Coordinates of C-alpha atoms in Angstrom, one line a residue:
M3 CA 24.7 19.6 -15.5
T4 CA 25.4 23.5 -13.9
L5 CA 23.5 24.6 -10.7
L6 CA 21.5 26.9 -13.1
L7 CA 19.5 24.0 -14.8
R8 CA 19.8 21.4 -11.0
R9 CA 17.6 23.8 -9.6
P10 CA 14.3 23.9 -11.7
L11 CA 14.6 20.5 -12.6
I12 CA 14.7 20.0 -8.9
L13 CA 11.4 22.0 -8.2
L14 CA 9.9 20.4 -10.9
L15 CA 10.6 17.1 -9.1
A16 CA 9.5 18.0 -5.7
L17 CA 6.2 19.5 -7.5
L18 CA 5.6 16.7 -9.0
A19 CA 6.3 14.6 -5.4
I20 CA 3.9 16.7 -3.5
F21 CA 1.1 16.3 -6.4
L22 CA 1.5 12.9 -6.0
S23 CA 1.5 12.4 -2.7
L24 CA -1.5 15.2 -2.2
N25 CA -3.8 12.9 -4.9
D26 CA -2.5 9.6 -2.4
L27 CA -3.9 10.9 0.4
G28 CA -7.4 10.9 -0.1
H29 CA -8.1 8.7 -2.8
R30 CA -7.1 5.8 -1.0
K31 CA -9.5 4.1 2.6
L32 CA -7.9 3.8 5.4
A33 CA -6.6 0.9 6.4
N34 CA -6.6 -1.4 9.6
P35 CA -5.4 -1.1 12.3
D36 CA -2.8 1.9 12.5
E37 CA -4.6 4.4 10.1
G38 CA -8.0 3.8 11.7
R39 CA -6.7 3.4 15.4
Y40 CA -5.3 7.0 15.5
S41 CA -7.3 9.1 12.5
E42 CA -10.8 7.9 15.4
I43 CA -8.4 9.0 18.5
S44 CA -8.4 12.3 16.7
R45 CA -11.7 12.0 15.7
E46 CA -12.9 11.5 18.7
M47 CA -10.8 14.6 20.3
A48 CA -12.3 16.6 18.0
A49 CA -15.5 16.1 18.9
S50 CA -15.9 15.5 22.5
G51 CA -13.2 18.9 22.5
D52 CA -11.2 16.8 25.4
F53 CA -7.6 17.4 24.3
V54 CA -6.4 16.4 27.1
T55 CA -7.4 12.7 27.7
P56 CA -7.3 10.5 24.0
R57 CA -10.4 7.8 24.2
L58 CA -10.2 5.0 21.0
N59 CA -13.6 4.1 20.8
G60 CA -14.8 5.4 24.1
L61 CA -12.3 4.4 26.1
K62 CA -9.3 5.7 27.9
Y63 CA -6.2 5.5 25.6
F64 CA -2.8 5.8 26.8
E65 CA -0.7 3.8 24.8
K66 CA 1.0 7.1 23.1
P67 CA 1.1 10.9 23.9
P68 CA -1.4 13.2 21.9
M69 CA 0.8 15.9 19.6
Q70 CA -0.7 14.0 16.2
Y71 CA -3.8 13.3 18.2
W72 CA -4.1 17.5 18.5
A73 CA -2.8 18.0 15.3
T74 CA -5.0 16.2 13.4
A75 CA -8.1 16.7 15.3
M76 CA -7.8 21.2 14.9
L77 CA -7.2 19.8 10.9
F78 CA -10.6 17.8 11.0
K79 CA -12.2 21.1 13.1
L80 CA -10.7 23.5 10.1
F81 CA -11.3 21.0 6.9
G82 CA -13.3 18.2 7.7
E83 CA -13.1 14.8 8.2
S84 CA -11.7 12.9 5.8
E85 CA -8.7 10.5 4.4
L86 CA -7.1 13.3 3.3
T87 CA -7.0 15.5 6.5
A88 CA -6.9 12.2 8.4
R89 CA -3.2 12.3 6.8
L90 CA -1.8 15.5 6.0
Y91 CA 0.0 15.9 9.2
T92 CA 2.0 12.9 8.6
A93 CA 2.4 14.2 4.7
L94 CA 3.6 17.9 6.1
C95 CA 5.8 15.9 9.0
G96 CA 7.7 14.1 5.9
L97 CA 7.5 17.7 3.9
G98 CA 9.3 19.1 6.8
C99 CA 12.4 16.5 7.1
L100 CA 13.1 16.7 3.2
L101 CA 13.1 20.2 3.7
L102 CA 15.4 20.5 7.2
I103 CA 17.6 17.6 5.4
A104 CA 18.0 19.7 2.5
Y105 CA 18.5 23.0 4.0
T106 CA 20.4 20.9 6.3
G107 CA 23.0 19.9 3.7
K108 CA 23.6 23.4 2.0
R109 CA 24.1 25.4 5.5
V110 CA 27.2 22.5 6.7
F111 CA 28.6 21.4 3.9
D112 CA 27.6 22.9 0.5
E113 CA 24.3 23.4 -1.7
E114 CA 25.0 20.5 -3.9
T115 CA 25.0 17.7 -0.6
G116 CA 22.1 19.5 0.2
M117 CA 19.9 19.1 -3.4
L118 CA 21.6 15.3 -3.2
A119 CA 20.5 14.6 0.5
G120 CA 17.0 16.2 -0.3
L121 CA 17.3 13.7 -3.6
V122 CA 17.7 10.7 -2.0
L123 CA 15.4 11.1 0.7
L124 CA 12.8 12.0 -1.7
S125 CA 13.9 9.0 -3.9
S126 CA 13.4 6.5 -0.4
P127 CA 10.5 3.9 -1.0
Y128 CA 10.6 3.6 3.2
F129 CA 10.4 7.6 3.5
M130 CA 7.7 8.3 0.4
A131 CA 5.7 5.3 1.6
M132 CA 5.8 6.3 5.6
S133 CA 4.9 10.2 4.8
E134 CA 1.4 9.0 3.2
I135 CA 0.3 6.0 6.0
I136 CA -1.2 7.3 8.9
T137 CA 1.6 6.2 12.3
L138 CA 3.0 8.2 14.8
D139 CA 6.4 7.5 13.5
M140 CA 6.5 10.1 10.5
G141 CA 5.5 12.6 13.4
L142 CA 8.2 11.4 15.9
T143 CA 10.6 11.4 13.2
F144 CA 10.2 15.6 11.7
W145 CA 10.9 16.4 15.1
M146 CA 13.9 14.3 16.0
T147 CA 15.5 15.5 12.6
L148 CA 14.5 18.8 13.8
A149 CA 16.9 18.1 16.9
V150 CA 19.2 16.3 15.5
T151 CA 20.0 19.3 13.0
S152 CA 19.4 21.9 14.7
V153 CA 22.5 20.3 16.9
L154 CA 24.4 20.0 13.2
I155 CA 23.7 23.4 12.0
S156 CA 24.9 24.6 15.7
Q157 CA 28.3 23.8 15.3
N158 CA 28.5 25.5 12.1
A159 CA 26.4 28.8 12.9
A160 CA 28.4 31.8 12.3
T161 CA 28.1 33.9 15.6
D162 CA 27.6 32.3 19.3
A163 CA 23.8 34.1 19.4
S164 CA 23.2 32.6 16.0
R165 CA 24.9 28.5 17.8
R166 CA 22.5 29.3 20.8
H167 CA 19.1 30.0 18.6
W168 CA 19.8 26.3 16.9
L169 CA 20.7 24.7 20.5
W170 CA 17.2 26.2 21.9
L171 CA 15.8 24.8 19.0
A172 CA 17.2 21.3 19.1
W173 CA 15.4 21.4 22.6
A174 CA 11.8 22.4 21.4
G175 CA 12.7 19.5 18.4
M176 CA 12.9 17.3 21.5
A177 CA 9.9 18.6 23.6
G178 CA 7.5 17.6 19.9
A179 CA 9.4 14.3 20.0
V180 CA 8.4 13.1 23.4
L181 CA 5.1 14.7 22.9
S182 CA 4.6 12.6 19.6
K183 CA 6.0 9.2 21.1
G184 CA 7.3 9.4 24.1
L185 CA 10.5 9.5 26.3
I186 CA 12.5 8.0 23.6
G187 CA 12.3 11.9 21.9
I188 CA 15.0 12.6 24.0
V189 CA 16.3 9.3 25.1
F190 CA 17.9 9.1 21.2
P191 CA 18.6 12.5 20.7
A192 CA 20.6 12.9 24.0
G193 CA 22.1 8.8 24.0
A194 CA 23.5 10.0 20.8
L195 CA 25.5 13.3 21.8
F196 CA 26.8 11.0 24.9
L197 CA 28.4 8.4 22.7
Y198 CA 29.6 10.8 20.2
C199 CA 31.2 13.2 22.6
I200 CA 32.9 9.2 24.3
A201 CA 33.7 8.4 20.5
Q202 CA 35.6 11.8 20.2
R203 CA 37.2 12.1 23.4
N204 CA 36.1 15.3 23.6
F205 CA 33.0 16.1 25.9
R206 CA 33.1 19.7 25.0
L207 CA 29.7 20.1 23.0
M208 CA 27.9 18.6 26.1
W209 CA 28.8 21.1 28.0
K210 CA 27.5 23.7 25.3
M211 CA 24.6 22.6 25.1
E212 CA 22.5 25.6 26.4
W213 CA 21.5 23.8 29.9
L214 CA 19.9 26.7 31.5
V215 CA 17.5 27.9 29.2
G216 CA 17.1 24.6 27.1
P217 CA 15.7 22.6 29.6
L218 CA 13.2 25.2 30.1
I219 CA 11.9 25.2 27.0
F220 CA 12.3 21.7 27.0
I221 CA 10.1 21.5 30.3
V222 CA 7.1 24.4 28.8
I223 CA 6.4 22.6 25.8
S224 CA 6.6 18.5 26.7
V225 CA 5.6 18.4 30.6
P226 CA 2.2 20.5 30.7
W227 CA 0.4 18.1 29.4
F228 CA 1.5 14.8 31.2
A229 CA 1.0 16.9 34.4
L230 CA -2.8 17.6 33.8
V231 CA -3.6 14.1 32.4
S232 CA -2.1 12.2 35.4
I233 CA -3.6 14.8 37.5
R234 CA -7.4 13.5 35.5
N235 CA -6.2 10.1 34.7
P236 CA -4.3 8.9 37.9
E237 CA -3.6 5.7 36.2
F238 CA -1.5 6.9 33.1
P239 CA 1.6 7.3 34.9
Q240 CA 2.3 3.6 35.5
F241 CA 0.7 3.0 32.0
F242 CA 2.6 5.3 30.1
F243 CA 5.7 5.2 31.6
I244 CA 6.4 1.8 33.3
H245 CA 3.7 -0.5 31.0
E246 CA 4.3 1.6 27.0
H247 CA 8.2 2.2 27.7
F248 CA 9.9 -0.5 29.8
E249 CA 7.3 -4.0 29.4
R250 CA 7.3 -3.2 25.6
F251 CA 11.1 -2.7 26.0
L252 CA 12.1 -5.6 27.9
S253 CA 8.9 -8.5 26.9
T254 CA 6.5 -9.3 24.1
V255 CA 3.4 -8.7 25.9
H256 CA 2.8 -6.5 23.1
R257 CA 3.3 -9.6 20.2
R258 CA 5.5 -7.8 18.3
E259 CA 8.3 -10.5 18.4
Q260 CA 11.0 -10.2 15.9
P261 CA 14.6 -11.6 15.4
W262 CA 17.4 -9.2 15.7
W263 CA 17.7 -8.9 12.3
F264 CA 14.7 -7.4 11.6
F265 CA 15.4 -3.8 10.9
V266 CA 18.5 -4.5 8.6
P267 CA 16.5 -5.7 5.2
I268 CA 14.2 -2.7 5.9
L269 CA 17.0 -0.6 6.2
F270 CA 18.6 -1.5 2.8
L271 CA 15.3 -2.4 1.4
G272 CA 14.3 1.0 1.9
F273 CA 17.0 3.4 0.6
L274 CA 16.3 1.7 -2.9
P275 CA 17.8 2.4 -5.3
W276 CA 20.7 3.8 -2.7
A277 CA 21.0 0.8 -1.0
I278 CA 24.2 -0.6 -1.5
A279 CA 25.9 3.4 -1.7
L280 CA 24.8 3.6 1.8
I281 CA 27.6 0.9 2.9
P282 CA 30.7 3.1 1.6
A283 CA 28.7 6.1 2.7
T284 CA 28.9 4.8 6.0
L285 CA 32.3 3.9 6.0
Q286 CA 33.2 7.7 4.4
G287 CA 31.0 9.3 7.2
W288 CA 32.5 7.9 10.3
L289 CA 36.1 7.6 8.9
R290 CA 36.5 10.9 6.8
P291 CA 37.6 14.0 9.3
A292 CA 35.4 17.5 10.2
Q293 CA 33.8 17.9 7.3
L294 CA 32.4 21.8 7.3
S295 CA 33.3 23.1 4.6
R296 CA 31.9 26.6 4.6
G297 CA 34.6 26.7 7.3
S298 CA 32.3 30.1 9.0
G299 CA 31.8 28.5 12.6
S300 CA 32.3 29.4 15.7
P301 CA 35.0 28.9 16.6
A302 CA 36.5 26.0 18.6
L303 CA 33.8 23.5 18.3
S304 CA 33.4 24.1 14.9
Q305 CA 36.8 23.1 14.2
T306 CA 36.3 19.7 15.5
F307 CA 32.8 18.7 14.8
A308 CA 32.2 15.9 12.3
P309 CA 28.4 16.1 11.5
L310 CA 28.9 12.7 9.8
R311 CA 29.9 10.7 12.6
F312 CA 27.1 12.2 14.7
A313 CA 24.4 10.8 12.6
L314 CA 26.0 7.8 12.3
I315 CA 26.3 7.6 16.0
F316 CA 22.4 8.5 16.1
S317 CA 21.1 5.9 13.4
L318 CA 23.4 3.3 14.9
F319 CA 22.0 3.8 18.5
I320 CA 18.0 4.1 17.0
L321 CA 19.2 0.4 14.9
L322 CA 20.7 -1.0 18.1
F323 CA 17.8 -0.4 20.4
F324 CA 15.2 -1.4 18.5
S325 CA 17.3 -4.2 17.7
K326 CA 17.4 -5.6 21.5
S327 CA 13.6 -4.3 22.2
G328 CA 11.3 -7.2 22.7
S329 CA 8.8 -5.3 20.2
K330 CA 9.6 -4.4 16.7
L331 CA 7.4 -2.5 14.0
A332 CA 8.8 -1.7 10.8
G333 CA 8.4 1.6 11.6
Y334 CA 10.2 2.1 14.3
I335 CA 13.6 3.2 12.8
S336 CA 12.0 6.0 10.8
P337 CA 14.3 8.9 12.3
M338 CA 17.3 7.1 10.9
F339 CA 16.2 7.6 7.7
P340 CA 16.9 11.9 7.0
V341 CA 20.3 11.8 8.8
L342 CA 21.3 9.0 6.7
A343 CA 20.0 10.6 3.7
L344 CA 22.8 13.2 4.6
V345 CA 25.3 11.0 4.7
I346 CA 24.6 9.6 1.5
G347 CA 24.4 12.7 0.0
A348 CA 28.0 13.9 1.4
Y349 CA 29.0 10.6 -0.4
L350 CA 27.1 11.1 -3.3
R351 CA 28.8 14.9 -3.6
N352 CA 32.2 13.2 -4.4
V353 CA 32.1 9.8 -5.5
D354 CA 33.9 8.8 -8.6
T355 CA 30.7 8.6 -11.3
K356 CA 31.8 5.4 -12.8
R357 CA 31.6 3.8 -9.5
L358 CA 28.6 5.5 -8.6
S359 CA 27.4 3.2 -11.4
W360 CA 27.8 -0.2 -10.0
L361 CA 26.4 0.6 -7.1
V362 CA 23.0 1.2 -8.3
L363 CA 23.0 -1.8 -10.9
P364 CA 22.8 -4.9 -8.1
V365 CA 18.2 -2.1 -8.2
V366 CA 18.1 -4.3 -11.3
P367 CA 17.5 -7.7 -10.6
L368 CA 16.1 -6.8 -6.9
A369 CA 13.5 -4.7 -8.9
I370 CA 12.7 -7.6 -11.3
A371 CA 13.1 -10.3 -8.1
G372 CA 10.1 -8.1 -6.7
A373 CA 7.9 -8.1 -10.3
Y374 CA 8.3 -12.0 -10.1
A375 CA 7.1 -12.1 -6.1
A376 CA 4.7 -9.6 -7.1
W377 CA 3.5 -11.9 -10.2
I378 CA 3.0 -15.2 -8.2
A379 CA 1.3 -13.9 -4.8
P380 CA -2.6 -14.3 -6.0
A381 CA -0.9 -18.0 -5.9
G382 CA -0.9 -17.9 -2.0
R383 CA -4.2 -16.7 -1.2
T384 CA -7.1 -18.8 -0.2
D385 CA -10.1 -17.6 -1.4
E386 CA -11.5 -16.5 -4.5
Y387 CA -12.0 -12.8 -3.4
S388 CA -8.8 -12.5 -2.0
R389 CA -7.0 -14.5 -5.1
H390 CA -8.7 -12.0 -7.4
L391 CA -7.6 -8.7 -5.7
Y392 CA -4.5 -9.8 -5.4
T393 CA -3.9 -10.3 -9.3
E394 CA -5.3 -6.9 -9.8
M395 CA -2.7 -5.4 -7.9
S396 CA -0.2 -7.8 -9.1
F397 CA -0.4 -5.9 -12.2
W398 CA 0.6 -2.9 -10.7
V399 CA 3.1 -3.9 -8.4
A400 CA 5.3 -5.7 -11.5
A401 CA 4.7 -2.9 -13.4
A402 CA 6.3 -0.6 -10.7
A403 CA 9.1 -3.1 -10.7
L404 CA 10.0 -2.8 -13.6
S405 CA 9.8 0.5 -14.3
I406 CA 12.4 1.1 -11.3
A407 CA 14.5 -1.5 -13.3
T408 CA 14.8 0.5 -16.6
A409 CA 14.9 3.8 -14.8
T410 CA 18.2 2.3 -12.8
L411 CA 19.9 0.7 -16.1
I412 CA 19.5 4.0 -17.7
A413 CA 21.3 5.6 -14.9
F414 CA 23.9 3.0 -15.1
V415 CA 24.5 4.0 -18.6
L416 CA 23.9 8.1 -17.7
F417 CA 26.9 7.2 -14.5
R418 CA 29.3 5.7 -17.3
M419 CA 29.1 8.9 -19.2
Q420 CA 29.7 10.8 -16.5
R421 CA 26.8 12.5 -16.3
K422 CA 26.1 12.0 -12.2
W423 CA 23.3 14.8 -11.7
L424 CA 21.0 13.7 -15.3
G425 CA 21.5 9.9 -13.7
V426 CA 20.5 11.0 -10.2
L427 CA 17.5 13.0 -11.2
L428 CA 15.9 9.9 -13.5
L429 CA 16.7 7.4 -10.9
S430 CA 14.6 9.5 -8.1
L431 CA 12.5 10.1 -10.6
G432 CA 12.0 6.7 -11.6
T433 CA 11.7 5.6 -8.2
M434 CA 8.4 8.1 -7.6
I435 CA 7.0 6.5 -10.4
G436 CA 7.7 3.2 -9.0
M437 CA 6.4 4.1 -5.9
E438 CA 3.1 5.4 -7.3
L439 CA 2.3 2.1 -9.2
I440 CA 2.7 0.7 -6.4
E441 CA 0.5 3.0 -4.6
R442 CA -2.5 2.6 -7.3
G443 CA -1.5 -1.4 -6.5
Y444 CA -2.2 -1.2 -3.2
E445 CA -5.8 0.1 -3.5
R446 CA -7.0 -2.7 -5.4
I447 CA -6.4 -5.1 -1.9
S448 CA -7.5 -2.3 0.1
P449 CA -11.4 -3.3 0.3
L450 CA -9.6 -6.2 2.4
Q451 CA -7.2 -3.6 4.6
S452 CA -9.9 -1.1 5.1
G453 CA -13.0 -0.8 7.0
F454 CA -14.4 1.2 4.6
A455 CA -17.1 -1.3 2.5
V456 CA -18.3 -3.2 5.9
S457 CA -19.5 0.9 6.5
E458 CA -21.3 1.5 4.0
S459 CA -23.4 -1.7 4.2
V460 CA -23.9 -1.0 7.8
K461 CA -25.2 3.0 6.8
K462 CA -27.8 1.4 4.9
H463 CA -29.8 0.0 8.1
L464 CA -27.8 2.2 10.5
T465 CA -30.3 4.7 13.2
P466 CA -29.4 6.3 15.8
E467 CA -31.0 4.2 18.1
T468 CA -29.4 1.3 16.9
R469 CA -27.0 -0.7 19.2
L470 CA -23.5 -1.3 17.7
Y471 CA -21.3 -4.4 18.5
S472 CA -18.6 -5.4 17.8
V473 CA -18.1 -9.2 18.5
G474 CA -14.3 -11.7 18.8
N475 CA -12.7 -8.7 16.4
Y476 CA -12.5 -4.9 15.8
E477 CA -12.5 -3.2 13.0
Q478 CA -10.3 -0.2 13.6
S479 CA -11.0 2.2 10.7
L480 CA -15.3 1.6 11.1
P481 CA -16.0 4.2 14.0
F482 CA -14.1 6.5 12.0
Y483 CA -16.3 6.3 8.6
L484 CA -19.8 5.3 11.0
K485 CA -18.8 8.5 13.5
R486 CA -19.8 6.4 16.6
T487 CA -18.3 4.6 18.7
I488 CA -18.7 0.6 18.9
T489 CA -19.5 -2.0 21.9
L490 CA -16.8 -4.5 22.0
V491 CA -17.5 -7.8 22.9
D492 CA -15.8 -11.0 23.8
Y493 CA -12.3 -8.6 23.0
V494 CA -9.9 -7.0 24.5
D495 CA -6.6 -6.8 23.2
E496 CA -5.2 -3.0 23.2
F497 CA -8.2 -2.0 25.5
Q498 CA -7.3 -3.8 28.9
M499 CA -6.6 -0.8 30.6
G500 CA -9.2 1.3 29.1
M501 CA -12.3 -1.8 30.2
K502 CA -10.6 -2.0 33.6
I503 CA -11.2 1.9 34.4
E504 CA -14.6 1.7 32.6
P505 CA -16.1 -2.2 32.3
E506 CA -19.3 -0.1 31.9
K507 CA -18.6 0.1 28.2
W508 CA -17.7 -3.7 26.9
I509 CA -19.8 -6.8 26.9
P510 CA -17.1 -9.9 28.8
S511 CA -18.7 -12.8 27.1
R512 CA -21.3 -13.4 23.9
S513 CA -23.9 -14.7 26.5
D514 CA -23.7 -11.7 28.2
F515 CA -24.2 -10.2 24.3
A516 CA -27.1 -12.1 23.5
I517 CA -28.9 -11.0 26.3
A518 CA -27.9 -7.5 25.3
W519 CA -29.1 -8.2 21.7
N520 CA -32.4 -9.5 22.3
A521 CA -33.2 -6.0 24.4
P522 CA -35.4 -4.5 22.7
G523 CA -34.8 -2.1 20.0
P524 CA -32.4 -2.5 16.7
A525 CA -29.0 -3.5 17.0
I526 CA -26.2 -4.5 14.4
A527 CA -23.1 -6.2 15.3
I528 CA -19.8 -7.0 13.1
I529 CA -18.6 -10.3 13.3
P530 CA -15.6 -13.1 12.2
P531 CA -17.3 -14.4 9.1
R532 CA -16.3 -18.1 10.5
D533 CA -18.5 -17.3 13.7
I534 CA -21.9 -16.6 11.8
D535 CA -22.9 -20.1 12.9
K536 CA -21.4 -20.0 16.4
I537 CA -23.6 -16.6 16.8
R538 CA -26.7 -18.0 15.5
S539 CA -25.8 -21.1 18.1
L540 CA -26.5 -18.1 21.1
G541 CA -30.3 -17.8 20.4
I542 CA -30.3 -14.8 18.1
A543 CA -32.2 -13.9 14.8
F544 CA -30.4 -11.7 12.2
D545 CA -29.6 -11.1 8.8
V546 CA -26.0 -10.9 7.0
I547 CA -26.1 -8.0 5.7
H548 CA -22.4 -8.0 4.7
A549 CA -19.6 -10.3 4.3
D550 CA -16.4 -10.5 2.9
P551 CA -13.2 -13.1 3.7
R552 CA -12.7 -10.8 6.7
R553 CA -15.4 -9.2 8.7
A554 CA -18.8 -10.3 8.4
A555 CA -22.2 -7.9 9.4
I556 CA -25.6 -9.4 10.9
K557 CA -28.2 -6.9 11.6
K558 CA -31.2 -8.0 14.6
K559 CA -34.2 -10.0 12.7

């Protein structure tokens, strides 16, 4: 396939991906906990106009820096509050990563490598999913990818002035990463740089990192908010830097324990259909000498710089760091995916096409196994309501798995026929279609994951005077849909710091809740369904206005 034909086909594929993504952003209700949590923080920020002190459900919330809150709050002000605007920043960060990796591949290697790297990332299920889910990980990934790719491009810059500008941009990227998720925004790129210099036995790159202007750019961008929030909230430094960084890493205080190998299957399954190709791509990227095919670069550094080895060290550092951590969530390794897509793209550029056919073929049994798992999933549900929803979901997920398996088989045949580009494009398209079908399947079980349904029931009985309570639990997405905060009862979890500072904003015990409930005026409470009889035994009168397997809403009689 000629370059002139590849470009429009890749453009059409990218446009299709953008269309599907934008359609999904506003079509799906916010899921608990992350989507509800971060959307509500942004909503409260936009409503209050306070862009310094983040609040969740009216309580101070300092677990993460404000970059995503700022961006989403501004989107809310410009375009209104909706699921689409809540997810738009994350989607734009995903698109930014795609563009950065494709451009870096072109600048550092050649246009074909850039196209392949972009297609690998576009067809990675993990990356596609993370681009449409509201977490802070995709924002961090974008800013960190900007930092890493700027370093890679700087070493192939044609002039010293261009090299300096790219390195300044790398410092700005690290500042954005710190404002997105904390100190790891600079620890990961800086740690990778240091380890790379040790591996290469050459610290020249370290000394050329623009240490005069670069740190100044970093400080000007990142420090003001940390200084201002600390002045207004003296409790912030201890909680954010000690509790949220060192205690989170060294202990299981956040109850996110997982085995040390937790991220390995996530990494490989997240790169389907390129999971097996990741292994030889990693070996080639490490063992092969410096690959700056353009050969234009500035001088001494470009002659010794190995961009793929740098990308692999960066990725390995992240993997080992979080594997050692006492707190593990699937989204933590997001920053690995763009740079590893560049490694795989460089490998696909030169791999024998017939060999590639055998590297993608194992995706077929994996996809069939996924279809079977989806088909039997409803049997594991304990109630009829959930079983019905999972049955509806299983049809879509099974169809998605079969779509990916079919695309892989056709790509296998094309690769055997030496039609590399046609096979890559078809495999990417099949994966995209499969992920879209999975998205449709997830929508079937979204009532279990979102507070939207209960919010619709509550709104029918809600007045400005109604007191709202949440007893023994907290529906993260409910305040966003109700456009107001809720008084927590007998529930602490992530609100411990905020409750300690403002104890008047919550009710510690259910006996105190009974007193508050019986005070004059209307009241509504969200409770666990299993606790309906326990709440009634407190001596309060109510009607049940909503009930499903995960939550119930009661209204004062």
